[in-house]
Short mmCIF file of C-alpha atoms in Angstrom, two decimals:
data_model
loop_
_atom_site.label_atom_id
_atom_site.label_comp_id
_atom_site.label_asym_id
_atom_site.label_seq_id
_atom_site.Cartn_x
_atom_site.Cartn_y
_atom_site.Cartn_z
CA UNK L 1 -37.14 24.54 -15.26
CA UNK L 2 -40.15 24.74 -13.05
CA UNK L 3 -41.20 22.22 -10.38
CA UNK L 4 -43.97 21.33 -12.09
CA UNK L 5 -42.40 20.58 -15.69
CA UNK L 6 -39.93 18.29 -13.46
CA UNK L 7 -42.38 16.46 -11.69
CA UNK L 8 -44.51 15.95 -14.94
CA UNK L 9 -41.12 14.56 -16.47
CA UNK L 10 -40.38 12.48 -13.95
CA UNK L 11 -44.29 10.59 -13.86
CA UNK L 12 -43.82 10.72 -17.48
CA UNK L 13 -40.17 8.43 -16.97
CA UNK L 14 -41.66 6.40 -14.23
CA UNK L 15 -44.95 5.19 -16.66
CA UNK L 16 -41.93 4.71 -19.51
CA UNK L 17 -40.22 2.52 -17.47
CA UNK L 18 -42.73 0.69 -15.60
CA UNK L 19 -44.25 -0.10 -19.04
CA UNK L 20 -41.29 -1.17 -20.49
CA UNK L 21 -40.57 -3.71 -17.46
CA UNK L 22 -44.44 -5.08 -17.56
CA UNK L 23 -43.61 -5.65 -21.20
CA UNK L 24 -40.67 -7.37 -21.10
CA UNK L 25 -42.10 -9.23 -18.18
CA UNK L 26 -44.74 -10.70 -19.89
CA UNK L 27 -42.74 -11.64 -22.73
CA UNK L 28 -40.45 -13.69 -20.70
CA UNK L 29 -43.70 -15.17 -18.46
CA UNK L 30 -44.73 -16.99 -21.60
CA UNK L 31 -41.72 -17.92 -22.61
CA UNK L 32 -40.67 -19.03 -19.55
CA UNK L 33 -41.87 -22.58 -18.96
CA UNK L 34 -39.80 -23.54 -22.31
CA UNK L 35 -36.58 -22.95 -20.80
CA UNK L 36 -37.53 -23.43 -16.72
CA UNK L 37 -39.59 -26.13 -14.72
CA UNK L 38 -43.25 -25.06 -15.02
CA UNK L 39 -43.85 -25.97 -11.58
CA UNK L 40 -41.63 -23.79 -10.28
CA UNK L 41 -42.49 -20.97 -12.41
CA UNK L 42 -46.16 -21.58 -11.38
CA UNK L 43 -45.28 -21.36 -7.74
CA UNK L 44 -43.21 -18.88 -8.39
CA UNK L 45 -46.54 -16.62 -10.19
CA UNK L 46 -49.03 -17.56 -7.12
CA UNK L 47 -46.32 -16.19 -4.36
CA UNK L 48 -45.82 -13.36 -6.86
CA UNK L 49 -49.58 -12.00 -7.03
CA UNK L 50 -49.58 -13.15 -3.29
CA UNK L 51 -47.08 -9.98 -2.91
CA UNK L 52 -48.83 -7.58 -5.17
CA UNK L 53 -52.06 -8.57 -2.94
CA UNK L 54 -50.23 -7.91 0.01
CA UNK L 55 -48.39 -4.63 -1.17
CA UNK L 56 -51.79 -3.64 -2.19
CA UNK L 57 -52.18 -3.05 1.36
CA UNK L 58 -48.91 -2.20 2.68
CA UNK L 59 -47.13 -0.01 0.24
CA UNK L 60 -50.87 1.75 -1.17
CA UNK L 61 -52.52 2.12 1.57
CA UNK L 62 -49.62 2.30 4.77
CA UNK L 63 -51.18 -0.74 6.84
CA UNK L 64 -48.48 -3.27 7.67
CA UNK L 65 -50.96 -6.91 8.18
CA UNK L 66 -48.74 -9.59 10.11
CA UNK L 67 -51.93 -11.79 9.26
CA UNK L 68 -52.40 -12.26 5.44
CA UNK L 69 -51.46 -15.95 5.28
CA UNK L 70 -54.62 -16.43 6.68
CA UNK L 71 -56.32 -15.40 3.53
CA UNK L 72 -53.43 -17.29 1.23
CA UNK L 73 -53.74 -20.77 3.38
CA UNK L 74 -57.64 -20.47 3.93
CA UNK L 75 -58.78 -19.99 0.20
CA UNK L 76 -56.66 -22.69 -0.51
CA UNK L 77 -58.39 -24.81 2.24
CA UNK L 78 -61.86 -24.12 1.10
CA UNK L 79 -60.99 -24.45 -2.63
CA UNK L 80 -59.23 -27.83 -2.28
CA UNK L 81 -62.13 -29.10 -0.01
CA UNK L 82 -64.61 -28.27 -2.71
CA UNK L 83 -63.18 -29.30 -5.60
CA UNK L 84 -62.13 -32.73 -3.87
CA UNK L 85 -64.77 -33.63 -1.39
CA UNK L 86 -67.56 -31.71 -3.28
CA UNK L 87 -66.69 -32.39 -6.64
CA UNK L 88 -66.54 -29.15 -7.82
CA UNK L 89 -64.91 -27.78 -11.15
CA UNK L 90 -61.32 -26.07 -10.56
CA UNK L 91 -62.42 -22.46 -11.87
CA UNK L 92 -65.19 -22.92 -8.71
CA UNK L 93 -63.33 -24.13 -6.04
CA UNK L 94 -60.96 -21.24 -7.32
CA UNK L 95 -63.87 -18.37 -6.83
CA UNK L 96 -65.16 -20.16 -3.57
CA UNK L 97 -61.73 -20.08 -2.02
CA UNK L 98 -61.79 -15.89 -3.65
CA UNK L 99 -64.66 -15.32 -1.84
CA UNK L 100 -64.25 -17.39 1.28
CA UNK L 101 -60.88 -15.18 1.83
CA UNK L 102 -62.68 -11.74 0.74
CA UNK L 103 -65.45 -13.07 3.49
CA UNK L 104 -62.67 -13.18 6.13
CA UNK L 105 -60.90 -9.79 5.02
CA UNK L 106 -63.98 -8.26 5.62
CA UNK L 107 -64.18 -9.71 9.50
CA UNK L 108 -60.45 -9.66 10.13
CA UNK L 109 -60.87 -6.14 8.61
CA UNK L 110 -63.40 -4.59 10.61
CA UNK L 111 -61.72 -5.62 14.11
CA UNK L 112 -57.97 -4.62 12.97
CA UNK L 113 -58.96 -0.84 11.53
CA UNK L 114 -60.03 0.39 14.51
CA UNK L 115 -56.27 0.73 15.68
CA UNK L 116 -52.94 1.75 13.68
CA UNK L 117 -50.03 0.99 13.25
CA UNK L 118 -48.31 -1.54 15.41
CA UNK L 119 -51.55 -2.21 17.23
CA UNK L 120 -52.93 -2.85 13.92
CA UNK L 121 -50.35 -5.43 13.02
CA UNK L 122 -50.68 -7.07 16.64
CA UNK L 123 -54.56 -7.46 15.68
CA UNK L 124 -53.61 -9.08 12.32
CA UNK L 125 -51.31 -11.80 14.00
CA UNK L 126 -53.70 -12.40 16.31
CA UNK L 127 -56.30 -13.40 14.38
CA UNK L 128 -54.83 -15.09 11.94
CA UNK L 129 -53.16 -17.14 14.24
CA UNK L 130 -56.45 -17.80 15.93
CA UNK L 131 -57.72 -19.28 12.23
CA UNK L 132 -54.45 -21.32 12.05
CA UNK L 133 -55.01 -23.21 15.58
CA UNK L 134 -59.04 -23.08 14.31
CA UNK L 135 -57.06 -25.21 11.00
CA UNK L 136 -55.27 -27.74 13.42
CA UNK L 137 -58.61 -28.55 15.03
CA UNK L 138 -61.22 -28.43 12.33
CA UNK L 139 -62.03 -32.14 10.71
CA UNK L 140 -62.37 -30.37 7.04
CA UNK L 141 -58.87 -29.60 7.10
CA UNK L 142 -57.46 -32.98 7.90
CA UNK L 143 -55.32 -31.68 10.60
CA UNK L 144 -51.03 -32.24 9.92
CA UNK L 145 -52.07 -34.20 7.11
CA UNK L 146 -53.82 -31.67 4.89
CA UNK L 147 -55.99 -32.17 2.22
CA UNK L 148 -54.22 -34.06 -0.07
CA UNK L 149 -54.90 -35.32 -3.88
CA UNK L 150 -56.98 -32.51 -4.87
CA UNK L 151 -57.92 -32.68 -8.58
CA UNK L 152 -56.78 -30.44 -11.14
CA UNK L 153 -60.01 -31.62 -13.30
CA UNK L 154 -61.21 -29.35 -16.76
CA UNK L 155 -61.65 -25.92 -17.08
CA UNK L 156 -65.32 -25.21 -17.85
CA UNK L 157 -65.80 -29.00 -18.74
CA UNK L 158 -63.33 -28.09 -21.47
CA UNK L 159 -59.73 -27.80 -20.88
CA UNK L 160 -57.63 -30.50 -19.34
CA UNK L 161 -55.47 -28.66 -16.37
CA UNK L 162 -53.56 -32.14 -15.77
CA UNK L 163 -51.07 -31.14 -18.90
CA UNK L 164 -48.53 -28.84 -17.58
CA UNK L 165 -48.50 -26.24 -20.31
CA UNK L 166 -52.28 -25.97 -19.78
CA UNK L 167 -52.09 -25.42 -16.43
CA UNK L 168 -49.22 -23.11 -16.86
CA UNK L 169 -50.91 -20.72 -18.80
CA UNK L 170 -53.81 -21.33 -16.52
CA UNK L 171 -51.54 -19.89 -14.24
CA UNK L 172 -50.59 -17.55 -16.11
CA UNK L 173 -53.86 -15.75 -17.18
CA UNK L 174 -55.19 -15.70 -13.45
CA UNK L 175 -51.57 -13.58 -12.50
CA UNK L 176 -51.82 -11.50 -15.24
CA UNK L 177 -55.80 -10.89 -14.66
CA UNK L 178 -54.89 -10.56 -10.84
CA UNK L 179 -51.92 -7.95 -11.85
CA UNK L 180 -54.47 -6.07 -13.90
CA UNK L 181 -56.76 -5.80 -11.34
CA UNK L 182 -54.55 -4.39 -8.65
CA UNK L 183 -53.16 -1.70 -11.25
CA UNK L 184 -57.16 -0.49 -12.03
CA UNK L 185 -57.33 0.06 -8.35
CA UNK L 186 -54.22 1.56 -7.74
CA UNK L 187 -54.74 3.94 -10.84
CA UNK L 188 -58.47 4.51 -9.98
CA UNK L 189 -59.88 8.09 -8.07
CA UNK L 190 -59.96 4.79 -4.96
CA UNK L 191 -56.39 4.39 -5.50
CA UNK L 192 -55.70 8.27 -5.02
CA UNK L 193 -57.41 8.04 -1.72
CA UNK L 194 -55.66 5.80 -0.44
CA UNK L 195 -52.44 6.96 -1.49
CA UNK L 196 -53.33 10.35 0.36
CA UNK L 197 -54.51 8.41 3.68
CA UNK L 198 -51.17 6.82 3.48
CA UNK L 199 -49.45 9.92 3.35
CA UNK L 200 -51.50 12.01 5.63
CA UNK L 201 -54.88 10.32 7.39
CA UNK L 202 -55.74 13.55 9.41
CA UNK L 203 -55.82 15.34 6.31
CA UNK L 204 -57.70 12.97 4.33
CA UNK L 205 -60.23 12.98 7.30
CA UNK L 206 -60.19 17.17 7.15
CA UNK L 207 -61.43 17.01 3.62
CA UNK L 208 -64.49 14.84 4.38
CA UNK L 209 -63.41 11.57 3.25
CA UNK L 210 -64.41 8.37 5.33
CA UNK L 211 -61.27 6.53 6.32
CA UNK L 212 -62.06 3.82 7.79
CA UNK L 213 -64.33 2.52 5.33
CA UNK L 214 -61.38 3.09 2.55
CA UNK L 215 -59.18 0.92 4.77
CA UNK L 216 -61.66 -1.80 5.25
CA UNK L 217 -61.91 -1.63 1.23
CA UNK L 218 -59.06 -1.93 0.70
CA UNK L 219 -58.14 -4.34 3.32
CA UNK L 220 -60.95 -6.72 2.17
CA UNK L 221 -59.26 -6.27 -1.83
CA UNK L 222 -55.79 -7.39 -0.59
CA UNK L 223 -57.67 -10.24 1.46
CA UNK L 224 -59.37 -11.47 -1.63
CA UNK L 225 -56.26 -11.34 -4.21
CA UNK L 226 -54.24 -13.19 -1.35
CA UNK L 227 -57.21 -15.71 -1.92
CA UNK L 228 -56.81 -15.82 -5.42
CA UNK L 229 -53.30 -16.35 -5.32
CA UNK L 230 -53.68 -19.48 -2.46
CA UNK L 231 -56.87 -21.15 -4.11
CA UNK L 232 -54.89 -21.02 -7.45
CA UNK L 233 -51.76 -22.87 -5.28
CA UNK L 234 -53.69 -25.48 -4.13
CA UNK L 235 -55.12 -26.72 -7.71
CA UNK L 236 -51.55 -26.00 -9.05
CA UNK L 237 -50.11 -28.42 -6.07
CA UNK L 238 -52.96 -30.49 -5.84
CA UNK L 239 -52.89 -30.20 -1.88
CA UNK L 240 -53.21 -27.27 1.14
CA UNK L 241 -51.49 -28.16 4.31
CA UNK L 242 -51.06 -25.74 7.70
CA UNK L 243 -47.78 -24.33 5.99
CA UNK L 244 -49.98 -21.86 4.04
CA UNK L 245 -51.68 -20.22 6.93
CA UNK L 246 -48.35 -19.96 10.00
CA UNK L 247 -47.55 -16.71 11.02
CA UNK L 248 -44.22 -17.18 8.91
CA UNK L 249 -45.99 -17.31 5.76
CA UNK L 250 -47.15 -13.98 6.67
CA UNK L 251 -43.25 -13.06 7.48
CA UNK L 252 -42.58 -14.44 3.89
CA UNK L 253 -44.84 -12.41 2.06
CA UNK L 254 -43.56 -9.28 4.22
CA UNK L 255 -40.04 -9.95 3.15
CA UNK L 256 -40.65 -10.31 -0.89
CA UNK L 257 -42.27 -7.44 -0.69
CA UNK L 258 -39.52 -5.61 1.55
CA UNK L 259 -36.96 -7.33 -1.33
CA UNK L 260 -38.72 -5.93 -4.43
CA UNK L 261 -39.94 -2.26 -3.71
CA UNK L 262 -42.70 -1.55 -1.37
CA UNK L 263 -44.97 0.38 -3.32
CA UNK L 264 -43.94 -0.70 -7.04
CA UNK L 265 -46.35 -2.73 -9.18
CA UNK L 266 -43.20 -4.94 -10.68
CA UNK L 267 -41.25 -4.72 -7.35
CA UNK L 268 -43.18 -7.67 -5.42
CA UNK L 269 -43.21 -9.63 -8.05
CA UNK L 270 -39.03 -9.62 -8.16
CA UNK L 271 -38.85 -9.79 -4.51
CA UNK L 272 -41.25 -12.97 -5.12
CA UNK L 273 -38.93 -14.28 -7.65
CA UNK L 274 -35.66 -13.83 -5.99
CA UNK L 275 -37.43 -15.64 -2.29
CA UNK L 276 -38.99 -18.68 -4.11
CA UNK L 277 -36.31 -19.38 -6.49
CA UNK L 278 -33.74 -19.01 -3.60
CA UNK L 279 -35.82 -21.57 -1.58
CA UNK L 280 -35.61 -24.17 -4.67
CA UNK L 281 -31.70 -23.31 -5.31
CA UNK L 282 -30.98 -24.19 -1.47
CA UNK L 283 -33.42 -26.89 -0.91
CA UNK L 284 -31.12 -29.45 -1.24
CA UNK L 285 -27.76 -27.78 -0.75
CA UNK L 286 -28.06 -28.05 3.19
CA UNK L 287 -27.06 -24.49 4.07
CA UNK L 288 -30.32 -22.85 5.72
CA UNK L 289 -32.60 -21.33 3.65
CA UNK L 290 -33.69 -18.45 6.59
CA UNK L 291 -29.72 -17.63 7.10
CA UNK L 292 -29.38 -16.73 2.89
CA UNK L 293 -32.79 -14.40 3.01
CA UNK L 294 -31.72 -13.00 5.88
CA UNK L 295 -28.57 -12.15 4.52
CA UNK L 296 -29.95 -10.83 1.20
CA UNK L 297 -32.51 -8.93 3.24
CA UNK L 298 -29.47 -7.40 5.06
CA UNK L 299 -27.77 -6.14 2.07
CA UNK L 300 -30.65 -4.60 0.76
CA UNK L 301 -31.38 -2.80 3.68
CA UNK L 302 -28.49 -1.39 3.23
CA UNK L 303 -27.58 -0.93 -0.24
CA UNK L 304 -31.01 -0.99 -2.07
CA UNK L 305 -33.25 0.87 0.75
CA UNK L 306 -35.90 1.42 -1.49
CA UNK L 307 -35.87 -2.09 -2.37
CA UNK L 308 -34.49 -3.37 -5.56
CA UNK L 309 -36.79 -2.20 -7.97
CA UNK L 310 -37.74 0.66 -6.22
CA UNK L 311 -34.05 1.94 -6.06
CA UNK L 312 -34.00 1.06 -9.83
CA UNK L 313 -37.05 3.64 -10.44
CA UNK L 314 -35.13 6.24 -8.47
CA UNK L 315 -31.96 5.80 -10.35
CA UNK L 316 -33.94 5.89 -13.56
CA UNK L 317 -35.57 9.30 -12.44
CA UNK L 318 -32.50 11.01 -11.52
CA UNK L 319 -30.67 10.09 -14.69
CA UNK L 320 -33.59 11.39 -16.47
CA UNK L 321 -33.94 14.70 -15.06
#
């Protein structure tokens, strides 16, 4: 069998199987808040396309950000602060908090691309922890406190978002339309690019291509689905507090994405699962929440090195050659 026939084979598995796990997925998405705590699934959906935003980045594109709670926490500032101090619908102050995280991508973007690797990631903390003390300080974002009692409001005028189901699928939609986004760019001639400046960047410089406005692209992308996926929190939670933008949110986000399969369009979203449902299972048990993840973290490193749905792809692939 030639190379060529084996690598066609194996695409042709890894599309069988990723479909098959995006179906059975969704199926269990909607059924899900009929068997499990719709808050918790809801959280458990905004972290989730918080680590596809993030992986966007990091396992598409090869640049590890230490700073992308900054974009999560700030949209969910500036849509909380509209919707409740300007009045403004929740599908607004949703798309403000978008945009107001896409705005910062594109500054935090420009500075950190000039240098790679772990100068790049230096540059990433940084800043963002230069927006978190600019949180503390600022008046709009009621310091410790937060802003609290945000509205959930209608949907266009229409749609209650106070009854849980409603918001749920609320939820639900933005995820899914959040998911679909990230899997147009990944599959587009864009995504190619980037895939080849993560594997080689002097290469994709010899053959003409402009680098470092394909990494502020995409950098500015993951910015504003990390937005979309905090604004969305703070209507679901009715509140955004400093939590949102630390420097261990950022860690967080890093390790679900570690967990699931860095580079996998279903593996952050399992790594997101398996973090924020182990935060709820421990929450009141009293052992430390930071000791279990980093003990489940260990034993992937070592066992699942891929990460878990990554090493499930590879398994899949071998069988099926």
């Amino acid at each position: 069998m030639s190379g060529a026939t084996l690598h066609a084979q194996r695409a042709a598995a890894s599309v069988r199987l990723e479909r098959a796990l995006v179906a059975l997925g969704i199926l269990a998405l909607i059924a899900a808040p009929f068997v499990i705590y719709p808050i918790f699934v809801m959280k458990m959906l905004c972290f989730a396309l918080f680590a596809c935003a993030f992986n966007l980045l990091l396992g598409y594109t090869g640049l590890l950000s230490f700073g992308h709670a900054a974009f999560f926490g700030g949209a969910a500032y500036f849509c909380a602060y509209a919707v409740k101090a300007w009045g403004w619908p929740p599908e607004a102050g949703i798309l403000l908090g978008t945009a107001g995280a896409a705005l910062m991508g594109l500054v935090m973007g420009f500075l950190a691309i000039r240098r790679q690797g772990i100068y790049f990631a230096m540059i990433t903390l940084a800043l963002a922890q230069m927006f978190y003390f600019f949180c503390v300080q600022a008046s709009f974002t009621e310091g410790e406190d937060g802003i609290q009692g945000v509205a959930r409001g209608t949907l266009f005028g229409v749609i209650d978002l106070n009854a849980p189901m409603t918001m749920y699928f609320f939820v639900l939609a933005i995820f899914l339309l959040g998911i679909f986004a990230i899997w147009r760019i990944v599959n587009s001639p864009f995504g190619m690019i980037l895939r080849s400046i993560r594997e080689n960047e002097n290469r994709a410089i010899s053959l003409g291509y402009s680098v470092g406005r394909y990494k502020l692209a995409a950098f500015v992308m993951s910015a504003a689905l990390a937005g979309l996926a905090g604004a969305t929190k703070a209507i679901v939670f009715q509140f955004a507090t400093l939590t949102d933008v630390t420097w261990q949110m950022s860690g967080e986000v890093i390790l679900m994405t570690l967990l699931g399969g860095i580079g996998t369009m279903v593996g952050p979203v399992v790594g997101a699962g398996l973090v924020v449902g182990l935060e709820n299972t421990l929450a009141t048990s009293g052992f430390p929440v930071t000791i279990a993840t980093g003990l489940i973290f260990m034993v992937c490193v070592l066992i699942f090195r891929r990460g878990i749905v990554g090493e499930v792809y590879a398994r899949w692939l071998g069988h099926s050659t």
